[in-house]
Coordinates of N, CA and C in Angstrom, one line a residue:
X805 N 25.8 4.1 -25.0 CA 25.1 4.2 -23.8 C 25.2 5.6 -23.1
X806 N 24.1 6.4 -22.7 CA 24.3 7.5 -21.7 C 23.7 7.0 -20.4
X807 N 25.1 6.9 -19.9 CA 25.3 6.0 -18.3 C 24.7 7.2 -17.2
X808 N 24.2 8.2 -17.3 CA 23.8 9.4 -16.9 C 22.3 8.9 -16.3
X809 N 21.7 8.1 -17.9 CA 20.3 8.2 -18.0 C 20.0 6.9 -16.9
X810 N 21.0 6.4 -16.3 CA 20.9 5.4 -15.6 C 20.4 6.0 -13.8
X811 N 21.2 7.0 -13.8 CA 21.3 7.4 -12.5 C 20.4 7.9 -11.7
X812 N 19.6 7.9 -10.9 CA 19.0 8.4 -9.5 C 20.0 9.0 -8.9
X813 N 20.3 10.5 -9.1 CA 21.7 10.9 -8.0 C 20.8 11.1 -6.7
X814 N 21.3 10.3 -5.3 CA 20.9 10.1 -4.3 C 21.4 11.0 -3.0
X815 N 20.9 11.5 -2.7 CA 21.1 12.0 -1.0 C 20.3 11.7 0.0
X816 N 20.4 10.8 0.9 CA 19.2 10.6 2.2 C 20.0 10.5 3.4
X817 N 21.4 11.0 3.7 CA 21.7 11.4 4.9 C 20.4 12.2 5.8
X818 N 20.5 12.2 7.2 CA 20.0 12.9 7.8 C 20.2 14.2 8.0
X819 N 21.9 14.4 7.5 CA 22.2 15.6 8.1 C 22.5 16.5 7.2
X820 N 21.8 16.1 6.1 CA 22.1 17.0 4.3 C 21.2 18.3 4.7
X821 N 21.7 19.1 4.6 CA 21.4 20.6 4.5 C 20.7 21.0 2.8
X822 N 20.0 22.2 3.1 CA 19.5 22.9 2.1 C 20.3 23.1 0.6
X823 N 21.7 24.0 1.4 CA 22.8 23.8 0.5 C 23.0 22.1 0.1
X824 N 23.2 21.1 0.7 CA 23.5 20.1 -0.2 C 22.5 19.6 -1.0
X825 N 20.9 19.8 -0.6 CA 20.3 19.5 -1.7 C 20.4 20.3 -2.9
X826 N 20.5 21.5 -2.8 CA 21.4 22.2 -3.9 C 21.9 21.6 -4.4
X827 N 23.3 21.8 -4.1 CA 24.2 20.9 -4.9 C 23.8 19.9 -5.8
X828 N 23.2 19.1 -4.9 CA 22.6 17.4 -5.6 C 21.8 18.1 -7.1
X829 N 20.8 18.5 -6.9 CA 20.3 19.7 -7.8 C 21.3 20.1 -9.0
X830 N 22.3 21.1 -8.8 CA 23.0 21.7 -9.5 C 23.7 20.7 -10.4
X831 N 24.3 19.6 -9.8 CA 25.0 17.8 -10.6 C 24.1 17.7 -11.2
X832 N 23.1 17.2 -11.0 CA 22.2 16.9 -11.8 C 21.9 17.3 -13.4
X833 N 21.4 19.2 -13.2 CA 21.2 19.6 -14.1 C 22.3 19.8 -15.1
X834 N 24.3 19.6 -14.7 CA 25.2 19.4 -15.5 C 25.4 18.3 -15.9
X835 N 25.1 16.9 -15.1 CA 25.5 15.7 -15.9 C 24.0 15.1 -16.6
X836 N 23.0 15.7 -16.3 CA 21.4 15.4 -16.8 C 21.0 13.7 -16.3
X837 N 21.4 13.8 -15.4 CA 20.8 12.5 -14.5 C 19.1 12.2 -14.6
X838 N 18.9 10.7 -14.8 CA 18.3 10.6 -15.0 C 16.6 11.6 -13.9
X839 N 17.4 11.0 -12.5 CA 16.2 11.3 -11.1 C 17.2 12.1 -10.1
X840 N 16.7 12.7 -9.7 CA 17.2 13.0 -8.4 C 16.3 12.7 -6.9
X841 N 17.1 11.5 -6.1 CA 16.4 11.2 -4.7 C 16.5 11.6 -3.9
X842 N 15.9 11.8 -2.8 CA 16.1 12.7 -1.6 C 15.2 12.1 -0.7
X843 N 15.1 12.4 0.5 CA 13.9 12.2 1.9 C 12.9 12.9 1.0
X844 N 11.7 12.7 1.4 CA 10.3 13.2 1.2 C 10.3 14.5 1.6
X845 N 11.2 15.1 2.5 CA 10.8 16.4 3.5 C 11.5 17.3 2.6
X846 N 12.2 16.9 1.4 CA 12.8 18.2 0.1 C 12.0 17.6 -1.0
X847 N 11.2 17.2 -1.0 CA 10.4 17.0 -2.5 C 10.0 18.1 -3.1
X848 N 9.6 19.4 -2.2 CA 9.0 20.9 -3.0 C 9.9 21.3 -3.2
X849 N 11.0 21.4 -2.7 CA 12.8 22.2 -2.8 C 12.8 21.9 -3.8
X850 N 13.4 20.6 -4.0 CA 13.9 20.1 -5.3 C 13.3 20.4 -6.2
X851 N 11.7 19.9 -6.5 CA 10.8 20.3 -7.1 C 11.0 21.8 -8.2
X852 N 11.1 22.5 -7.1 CA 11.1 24.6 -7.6 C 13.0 24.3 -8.3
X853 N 14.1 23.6 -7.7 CA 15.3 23.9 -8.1 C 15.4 23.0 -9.6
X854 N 14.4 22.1 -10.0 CA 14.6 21.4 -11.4 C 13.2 21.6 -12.3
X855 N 12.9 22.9 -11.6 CA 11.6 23.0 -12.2 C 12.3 23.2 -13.9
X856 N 11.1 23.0 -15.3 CA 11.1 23.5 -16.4 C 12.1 22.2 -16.9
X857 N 12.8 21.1 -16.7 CA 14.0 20.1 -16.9 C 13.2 19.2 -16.9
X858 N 13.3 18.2 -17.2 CA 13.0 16.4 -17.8 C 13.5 15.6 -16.6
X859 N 14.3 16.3 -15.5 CA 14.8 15.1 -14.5 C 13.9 14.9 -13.8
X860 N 13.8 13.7 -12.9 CA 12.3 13.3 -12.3 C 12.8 13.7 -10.6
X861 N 12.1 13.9 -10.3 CA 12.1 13.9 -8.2 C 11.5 12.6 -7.9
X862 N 12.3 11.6 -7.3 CA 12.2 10.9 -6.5 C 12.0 11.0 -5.0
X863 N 11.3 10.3 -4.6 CA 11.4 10.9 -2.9 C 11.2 9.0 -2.4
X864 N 11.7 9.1 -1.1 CA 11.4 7.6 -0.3 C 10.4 7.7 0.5
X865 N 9.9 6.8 0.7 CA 8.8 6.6 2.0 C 9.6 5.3 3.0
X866 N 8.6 5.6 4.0 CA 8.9 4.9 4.6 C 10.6 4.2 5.4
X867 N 11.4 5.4 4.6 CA 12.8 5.2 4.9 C 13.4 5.5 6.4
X868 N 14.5 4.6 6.6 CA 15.2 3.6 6.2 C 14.7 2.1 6.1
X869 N 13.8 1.9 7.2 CA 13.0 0.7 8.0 C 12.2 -0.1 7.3
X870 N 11.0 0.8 6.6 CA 10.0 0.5 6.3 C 8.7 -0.5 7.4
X871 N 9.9 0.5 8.9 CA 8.8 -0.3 9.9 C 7.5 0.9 10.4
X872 N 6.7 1.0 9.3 CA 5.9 2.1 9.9 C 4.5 1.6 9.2
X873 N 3.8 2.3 10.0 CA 2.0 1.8 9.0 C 2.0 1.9 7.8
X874 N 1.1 1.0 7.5 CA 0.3 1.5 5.5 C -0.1 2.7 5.5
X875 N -1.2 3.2 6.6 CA -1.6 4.3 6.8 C -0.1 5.4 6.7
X876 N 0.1 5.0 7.6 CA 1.8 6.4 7.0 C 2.2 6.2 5.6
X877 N 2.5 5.5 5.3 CA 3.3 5.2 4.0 C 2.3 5.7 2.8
X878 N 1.1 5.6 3.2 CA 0.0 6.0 2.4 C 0.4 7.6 2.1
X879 N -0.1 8.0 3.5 CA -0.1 9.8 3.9 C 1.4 10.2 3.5
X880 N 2.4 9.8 3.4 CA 4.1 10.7 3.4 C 4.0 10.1 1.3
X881 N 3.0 9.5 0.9 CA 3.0 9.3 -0.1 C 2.4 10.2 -1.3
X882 N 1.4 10.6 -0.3 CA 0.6 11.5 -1.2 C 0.7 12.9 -0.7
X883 N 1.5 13.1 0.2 CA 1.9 14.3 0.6 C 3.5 14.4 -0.6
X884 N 3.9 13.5 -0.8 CA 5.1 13.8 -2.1 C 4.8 13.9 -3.3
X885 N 3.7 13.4 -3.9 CA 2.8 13.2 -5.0 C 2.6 14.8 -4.8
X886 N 1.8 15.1 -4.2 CA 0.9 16.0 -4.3 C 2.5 17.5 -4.7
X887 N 3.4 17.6 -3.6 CA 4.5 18.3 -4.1 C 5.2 18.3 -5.1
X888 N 4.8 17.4 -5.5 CA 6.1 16.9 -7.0 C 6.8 15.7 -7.6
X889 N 7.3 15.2 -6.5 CA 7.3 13.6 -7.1 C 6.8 13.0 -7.8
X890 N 7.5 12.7 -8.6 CA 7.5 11.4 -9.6 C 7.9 10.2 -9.7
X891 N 8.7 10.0 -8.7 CA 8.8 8.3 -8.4 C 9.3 8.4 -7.1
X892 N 8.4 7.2 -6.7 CA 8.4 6.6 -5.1 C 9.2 5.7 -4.4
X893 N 10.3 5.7 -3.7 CA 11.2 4.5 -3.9 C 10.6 4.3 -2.4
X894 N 9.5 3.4 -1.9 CA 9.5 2.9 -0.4 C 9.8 1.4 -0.1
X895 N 9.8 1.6 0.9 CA 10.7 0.0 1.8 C 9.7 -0.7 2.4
X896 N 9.9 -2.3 1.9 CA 9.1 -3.6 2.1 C 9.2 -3.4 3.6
X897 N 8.0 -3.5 3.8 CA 8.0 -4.1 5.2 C 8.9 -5.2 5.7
X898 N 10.1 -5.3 6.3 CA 10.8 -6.4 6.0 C 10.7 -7.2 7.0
X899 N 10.4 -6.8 8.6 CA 10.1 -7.6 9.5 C 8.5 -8.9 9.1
X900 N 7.5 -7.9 7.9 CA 6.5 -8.6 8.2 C 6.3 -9.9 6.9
X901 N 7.6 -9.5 6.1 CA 7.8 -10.5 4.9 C 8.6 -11.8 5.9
X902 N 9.7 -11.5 6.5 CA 10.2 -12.6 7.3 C 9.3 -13.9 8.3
X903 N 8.2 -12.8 8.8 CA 7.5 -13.5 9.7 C 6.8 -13.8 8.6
X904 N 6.5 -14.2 7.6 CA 5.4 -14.8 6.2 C 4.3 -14.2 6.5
X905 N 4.0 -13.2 6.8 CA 2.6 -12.2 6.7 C 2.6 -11.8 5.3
X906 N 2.6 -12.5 4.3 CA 2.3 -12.2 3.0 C 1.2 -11.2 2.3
X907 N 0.4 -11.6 2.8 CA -1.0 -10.4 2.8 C -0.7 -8.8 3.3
X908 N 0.1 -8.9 4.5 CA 0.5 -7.7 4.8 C 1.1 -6.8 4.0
X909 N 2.4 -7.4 3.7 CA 3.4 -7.0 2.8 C 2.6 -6.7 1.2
X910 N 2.0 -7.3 0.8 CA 1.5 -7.0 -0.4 C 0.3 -6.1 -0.3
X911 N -0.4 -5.7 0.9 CA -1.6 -4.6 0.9 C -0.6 -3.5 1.0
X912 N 0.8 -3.6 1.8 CA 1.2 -2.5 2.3 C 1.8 -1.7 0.8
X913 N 2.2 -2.5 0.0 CA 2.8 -2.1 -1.2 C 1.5 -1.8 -2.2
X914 N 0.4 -2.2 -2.3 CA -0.3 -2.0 -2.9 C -1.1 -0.7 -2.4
X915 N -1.4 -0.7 -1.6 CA -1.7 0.8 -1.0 C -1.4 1.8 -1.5
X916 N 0.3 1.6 -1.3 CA 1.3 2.4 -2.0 C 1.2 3.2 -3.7
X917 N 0.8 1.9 -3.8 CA 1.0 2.2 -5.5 C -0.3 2.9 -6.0
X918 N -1.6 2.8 -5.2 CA -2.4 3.3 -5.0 C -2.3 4.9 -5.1
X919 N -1.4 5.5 -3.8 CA -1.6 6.6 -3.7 C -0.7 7.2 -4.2
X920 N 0.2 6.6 -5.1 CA 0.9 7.0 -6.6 C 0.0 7.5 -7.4
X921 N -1.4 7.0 -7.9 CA -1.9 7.2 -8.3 C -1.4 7.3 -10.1
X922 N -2.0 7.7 -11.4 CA -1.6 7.9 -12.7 C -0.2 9.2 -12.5
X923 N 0.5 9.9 -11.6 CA 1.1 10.6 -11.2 C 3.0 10.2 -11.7
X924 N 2.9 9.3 -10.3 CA 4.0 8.6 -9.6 C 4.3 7.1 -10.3
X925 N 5.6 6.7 -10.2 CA 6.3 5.4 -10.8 C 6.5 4.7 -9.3
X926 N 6.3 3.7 -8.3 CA 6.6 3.3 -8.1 C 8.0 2.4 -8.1
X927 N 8.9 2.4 -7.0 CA 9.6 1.3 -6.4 C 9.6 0.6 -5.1
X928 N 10.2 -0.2 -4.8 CA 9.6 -1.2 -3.7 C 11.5 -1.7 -3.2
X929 N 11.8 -1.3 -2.2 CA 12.8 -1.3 -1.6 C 13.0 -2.7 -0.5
X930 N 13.8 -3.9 -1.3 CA 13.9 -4.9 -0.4 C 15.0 -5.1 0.7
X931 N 15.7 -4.2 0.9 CA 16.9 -4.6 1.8 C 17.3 -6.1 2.3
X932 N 17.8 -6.4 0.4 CA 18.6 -8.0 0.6 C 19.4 -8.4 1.7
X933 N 20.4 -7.7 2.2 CA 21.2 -8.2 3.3 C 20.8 -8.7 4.2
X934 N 19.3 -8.3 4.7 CA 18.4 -8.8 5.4 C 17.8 -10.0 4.9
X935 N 17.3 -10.7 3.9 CA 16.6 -11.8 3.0 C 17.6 -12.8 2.7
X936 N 16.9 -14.2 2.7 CA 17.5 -15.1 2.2 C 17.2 -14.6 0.2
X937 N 17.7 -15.6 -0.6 CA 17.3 -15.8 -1.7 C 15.6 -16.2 -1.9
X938 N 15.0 -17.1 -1.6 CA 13.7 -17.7 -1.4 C 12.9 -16.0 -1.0
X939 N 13.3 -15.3 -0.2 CA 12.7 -14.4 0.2 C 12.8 -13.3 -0.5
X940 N 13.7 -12.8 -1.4 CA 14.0 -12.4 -2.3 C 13.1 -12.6 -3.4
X941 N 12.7 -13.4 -3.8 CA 12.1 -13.9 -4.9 C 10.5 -13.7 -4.4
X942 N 10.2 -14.0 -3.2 CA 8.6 -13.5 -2.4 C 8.7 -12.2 -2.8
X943 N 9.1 -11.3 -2.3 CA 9.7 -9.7 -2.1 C 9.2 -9.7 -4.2
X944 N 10.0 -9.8 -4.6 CA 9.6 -9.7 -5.9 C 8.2 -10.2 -6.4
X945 N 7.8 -11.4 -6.1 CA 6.5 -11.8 -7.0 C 5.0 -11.0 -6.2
X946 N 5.5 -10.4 -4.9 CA 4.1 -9.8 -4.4 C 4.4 -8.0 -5.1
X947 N 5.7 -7.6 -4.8 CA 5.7 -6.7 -5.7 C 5.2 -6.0 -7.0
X948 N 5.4 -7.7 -7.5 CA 4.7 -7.5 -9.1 C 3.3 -8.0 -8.6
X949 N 3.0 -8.4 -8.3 CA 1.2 -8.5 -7.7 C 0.7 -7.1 -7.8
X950 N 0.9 -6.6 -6.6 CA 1.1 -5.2 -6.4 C 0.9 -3.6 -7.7
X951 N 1.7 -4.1 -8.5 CA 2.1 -3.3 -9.5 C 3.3 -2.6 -9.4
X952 N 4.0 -3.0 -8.9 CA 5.0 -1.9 -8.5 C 5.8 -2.0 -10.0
X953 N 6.2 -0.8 -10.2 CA 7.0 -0.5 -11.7 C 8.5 -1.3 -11.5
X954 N 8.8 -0.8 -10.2 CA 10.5 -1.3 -10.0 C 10.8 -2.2 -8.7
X955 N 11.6 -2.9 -8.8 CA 11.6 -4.0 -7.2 C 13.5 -3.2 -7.0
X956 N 14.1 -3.3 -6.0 CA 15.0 -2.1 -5.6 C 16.1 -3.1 -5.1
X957 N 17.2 -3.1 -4.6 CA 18.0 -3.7 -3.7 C 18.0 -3.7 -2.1
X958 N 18.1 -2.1 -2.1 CA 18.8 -1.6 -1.2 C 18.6 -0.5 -0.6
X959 N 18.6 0.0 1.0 CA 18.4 1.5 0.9 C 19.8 2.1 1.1
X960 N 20.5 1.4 1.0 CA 22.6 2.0 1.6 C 22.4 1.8 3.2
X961 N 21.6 1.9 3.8 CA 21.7 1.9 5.2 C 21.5 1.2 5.7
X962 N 21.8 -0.6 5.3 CA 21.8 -1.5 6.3 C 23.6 -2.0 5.9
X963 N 23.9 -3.5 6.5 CA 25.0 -3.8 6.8 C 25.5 -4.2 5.3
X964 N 24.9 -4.5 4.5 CA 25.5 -4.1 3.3 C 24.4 -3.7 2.0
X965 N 25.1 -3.4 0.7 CA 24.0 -2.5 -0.5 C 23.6 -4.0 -1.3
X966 N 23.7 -3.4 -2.3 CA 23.7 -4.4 -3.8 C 24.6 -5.3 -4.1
X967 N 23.9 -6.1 -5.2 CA 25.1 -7.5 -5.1 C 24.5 -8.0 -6.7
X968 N 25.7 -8.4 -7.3 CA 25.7 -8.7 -8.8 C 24.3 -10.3 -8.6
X969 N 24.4 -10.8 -7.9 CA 23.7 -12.0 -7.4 C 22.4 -11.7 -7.3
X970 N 22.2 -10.9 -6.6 CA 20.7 -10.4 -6.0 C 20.0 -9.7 -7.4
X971 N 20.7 -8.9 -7.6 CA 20.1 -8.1 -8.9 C 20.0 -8.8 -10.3
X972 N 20.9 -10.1 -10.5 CA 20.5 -11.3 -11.7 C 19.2 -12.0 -11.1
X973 N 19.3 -12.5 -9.5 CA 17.7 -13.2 -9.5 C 16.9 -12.1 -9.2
X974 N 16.6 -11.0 -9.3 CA 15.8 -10.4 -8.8 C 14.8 -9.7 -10.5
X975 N 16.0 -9.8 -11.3 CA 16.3 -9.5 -13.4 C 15.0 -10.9 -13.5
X976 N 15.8 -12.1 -13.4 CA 15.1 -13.3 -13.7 C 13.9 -13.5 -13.2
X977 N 13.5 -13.0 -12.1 CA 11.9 -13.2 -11.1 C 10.6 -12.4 -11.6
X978 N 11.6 -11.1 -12.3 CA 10.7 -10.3 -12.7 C 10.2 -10.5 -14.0
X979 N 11.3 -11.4 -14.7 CA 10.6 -11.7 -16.4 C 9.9 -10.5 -17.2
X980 N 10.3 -9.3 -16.8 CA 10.2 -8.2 -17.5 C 8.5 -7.0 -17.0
X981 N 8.2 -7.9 -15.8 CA 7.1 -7.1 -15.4 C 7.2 -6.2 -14.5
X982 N 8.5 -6.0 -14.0 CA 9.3 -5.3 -13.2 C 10.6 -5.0 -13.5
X983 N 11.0 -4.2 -13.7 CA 12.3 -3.0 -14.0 C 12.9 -3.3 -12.2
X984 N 14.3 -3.1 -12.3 CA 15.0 -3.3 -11.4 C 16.2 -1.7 -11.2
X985 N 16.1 -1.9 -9.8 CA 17.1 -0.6 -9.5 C 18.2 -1.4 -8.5
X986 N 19.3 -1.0 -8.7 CA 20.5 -1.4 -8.2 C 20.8 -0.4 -7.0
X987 N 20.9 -0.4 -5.9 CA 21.6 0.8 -4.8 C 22.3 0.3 -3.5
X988 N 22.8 0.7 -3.5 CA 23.9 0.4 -1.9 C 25.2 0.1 -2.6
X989 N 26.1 0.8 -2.3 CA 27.5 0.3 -2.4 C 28.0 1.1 -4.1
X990 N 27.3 1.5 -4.6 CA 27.8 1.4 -5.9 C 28.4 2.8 -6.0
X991 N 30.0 3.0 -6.0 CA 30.8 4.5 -6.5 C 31.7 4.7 -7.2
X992 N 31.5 3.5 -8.6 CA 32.5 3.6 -9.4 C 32.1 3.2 -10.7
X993 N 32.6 4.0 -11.7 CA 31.9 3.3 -13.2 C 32.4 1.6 -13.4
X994 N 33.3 1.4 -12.9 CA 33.7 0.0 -13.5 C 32.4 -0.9 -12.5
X995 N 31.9 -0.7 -11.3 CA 31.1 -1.8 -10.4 C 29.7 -1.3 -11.3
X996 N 29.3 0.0 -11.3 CA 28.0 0.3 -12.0 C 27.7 -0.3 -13.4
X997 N 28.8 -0.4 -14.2 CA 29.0 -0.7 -15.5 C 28.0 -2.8 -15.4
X998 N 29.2 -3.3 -14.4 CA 28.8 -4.2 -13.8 C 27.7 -4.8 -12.9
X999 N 26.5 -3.6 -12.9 CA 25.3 -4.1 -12.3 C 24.6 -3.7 -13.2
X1000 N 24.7 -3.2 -14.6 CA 24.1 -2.8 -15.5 C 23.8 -4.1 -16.2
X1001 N 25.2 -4.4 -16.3 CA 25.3 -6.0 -17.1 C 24.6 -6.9 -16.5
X1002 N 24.3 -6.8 -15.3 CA 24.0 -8.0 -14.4 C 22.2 -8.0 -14.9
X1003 N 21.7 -6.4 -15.1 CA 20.3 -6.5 -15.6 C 19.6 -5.3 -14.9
X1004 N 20.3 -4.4 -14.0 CA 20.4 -3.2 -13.1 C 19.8 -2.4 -14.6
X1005 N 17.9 -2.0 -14.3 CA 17.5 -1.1 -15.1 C 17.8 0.8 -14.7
X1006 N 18.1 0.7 -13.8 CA 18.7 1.9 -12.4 C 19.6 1.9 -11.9
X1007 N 20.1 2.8 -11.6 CA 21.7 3.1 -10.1 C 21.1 4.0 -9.4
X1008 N 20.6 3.6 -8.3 CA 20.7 4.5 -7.2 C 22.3 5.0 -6.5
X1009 N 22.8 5.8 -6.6 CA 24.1 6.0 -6.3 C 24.2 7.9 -5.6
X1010 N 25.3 8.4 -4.9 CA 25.6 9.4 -4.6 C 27.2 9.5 -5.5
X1011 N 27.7 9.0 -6.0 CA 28.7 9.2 -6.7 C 28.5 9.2 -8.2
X1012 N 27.1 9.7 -8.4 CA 26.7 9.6 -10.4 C 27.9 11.0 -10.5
X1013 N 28.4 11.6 -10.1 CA 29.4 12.8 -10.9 C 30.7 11.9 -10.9
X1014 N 31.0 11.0 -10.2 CA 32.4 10.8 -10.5 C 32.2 9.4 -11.5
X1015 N 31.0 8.4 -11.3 CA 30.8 7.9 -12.7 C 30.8 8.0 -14.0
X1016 N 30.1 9.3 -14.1 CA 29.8 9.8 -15.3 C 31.5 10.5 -15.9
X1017 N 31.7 11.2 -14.7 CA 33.4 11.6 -15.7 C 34.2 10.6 -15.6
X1018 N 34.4 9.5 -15.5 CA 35.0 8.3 -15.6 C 34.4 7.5 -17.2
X1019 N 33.4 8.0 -17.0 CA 33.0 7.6 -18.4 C 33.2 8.0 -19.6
X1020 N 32.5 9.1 -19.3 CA 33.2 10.5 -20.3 C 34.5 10.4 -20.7
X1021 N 35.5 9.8 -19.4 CA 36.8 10.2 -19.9 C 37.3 8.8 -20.8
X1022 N 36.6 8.1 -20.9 CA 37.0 6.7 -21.6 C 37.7 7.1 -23.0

């Protein structure tokens, strides 16, 4: 296994400086991670610092909330497409899946995937801690309506991340028409090892350097 090729190395603090996207950058191109994520407002940064390399630029929309219009999520979409991005990790409308606005939630993601266009990989960010199971499994089947490539856990910024639970029903819902990303909470190779197993096609994580040399050092 290159547990590497698993990784999205992540930074979406608000208060990450130029220099730390650097950095995030620099890890990257020594441990060859698979993506590097970031807010949408460094997609060209990143972009020029991994130019000529195979790692992908991820950017988020609609983060942390995903309480903002289709129309926005549309526009901060193809304003990251158009800089460089290659996969899109944005967040389910989660107030409007709760209230069963079903239609909403699925134009809002579909939109999305839309203004991915043949470019961008789609992901679809459910923030489980928020969802029952039953809603969990909605979140997933309009997803895959949608097209979305990946259905997600987590953005790290609610009251809790990922869960060995969530990420088996979320493996099982998708029956293979969706790829799954694991994120929130995960900073160690022994738990990542363990959402890999669980069916985790991704790690969204900020600690892929101290995984990977944990691994390495086996």
């Amino acid at each position: 296994m290159d547990i590497a090729k698993y990784i999205d190395h992540t930074l979406l603090k608000s208060s990450a400086t130029d220099q730390d996207i650097k950095t995030l950058c620099e890890d990257a191109l020594t441990y060859k991670f698979y993506a590097v994520c970031v807010n949408s407002f460094y997609v060209s940064f990143v972009k020029q610092l991994l130019k000529g390399t195979d790692i992908k630029v991820c950017a988020t929309i609609g983060f942390p909330l995903g309480a903002v219009t289709t129309q926005t999520k549309v526009f901060e979409t193809k304003m990251a497409v158009e800089q460089g991005a290659e996969e899109i990790d944005m967040v389910l409308n989660i107030g409007m899946l709760k209230s069963n606005d079903f239609d909403l939630v699925f134009e809002d993601i579909k939109q999305v995937k839309a203004a991915c266009g043949d470019t961008a990989s789609l992901k679809v960010i459910f923030e489980i801690s928020e969802l029952t199971d039953a809603q969990i499994i909605k979140a997933c089947t309009l997803s895959i309506a949608a097209n979305a490539d990946f259905i997600k856990t987590s953005t790290g910024f609610s009251s809790s991340g990922a869960t060995l639970e969530a990420v088996a029903l979320m493996k099982k819902t998708a029956a293979g028409k969706a790829k799954v990303k694991a994120s929130g909470g995960i900073r160690d190779l022994e738990t990542a090892l363990q959402f890999i197993e669980a069916g985790a096609d991704r790690i969204g994580t900020s600690s892929g350097v101290a995984i990977v040399e944990a691994y390495n050092a086996q």
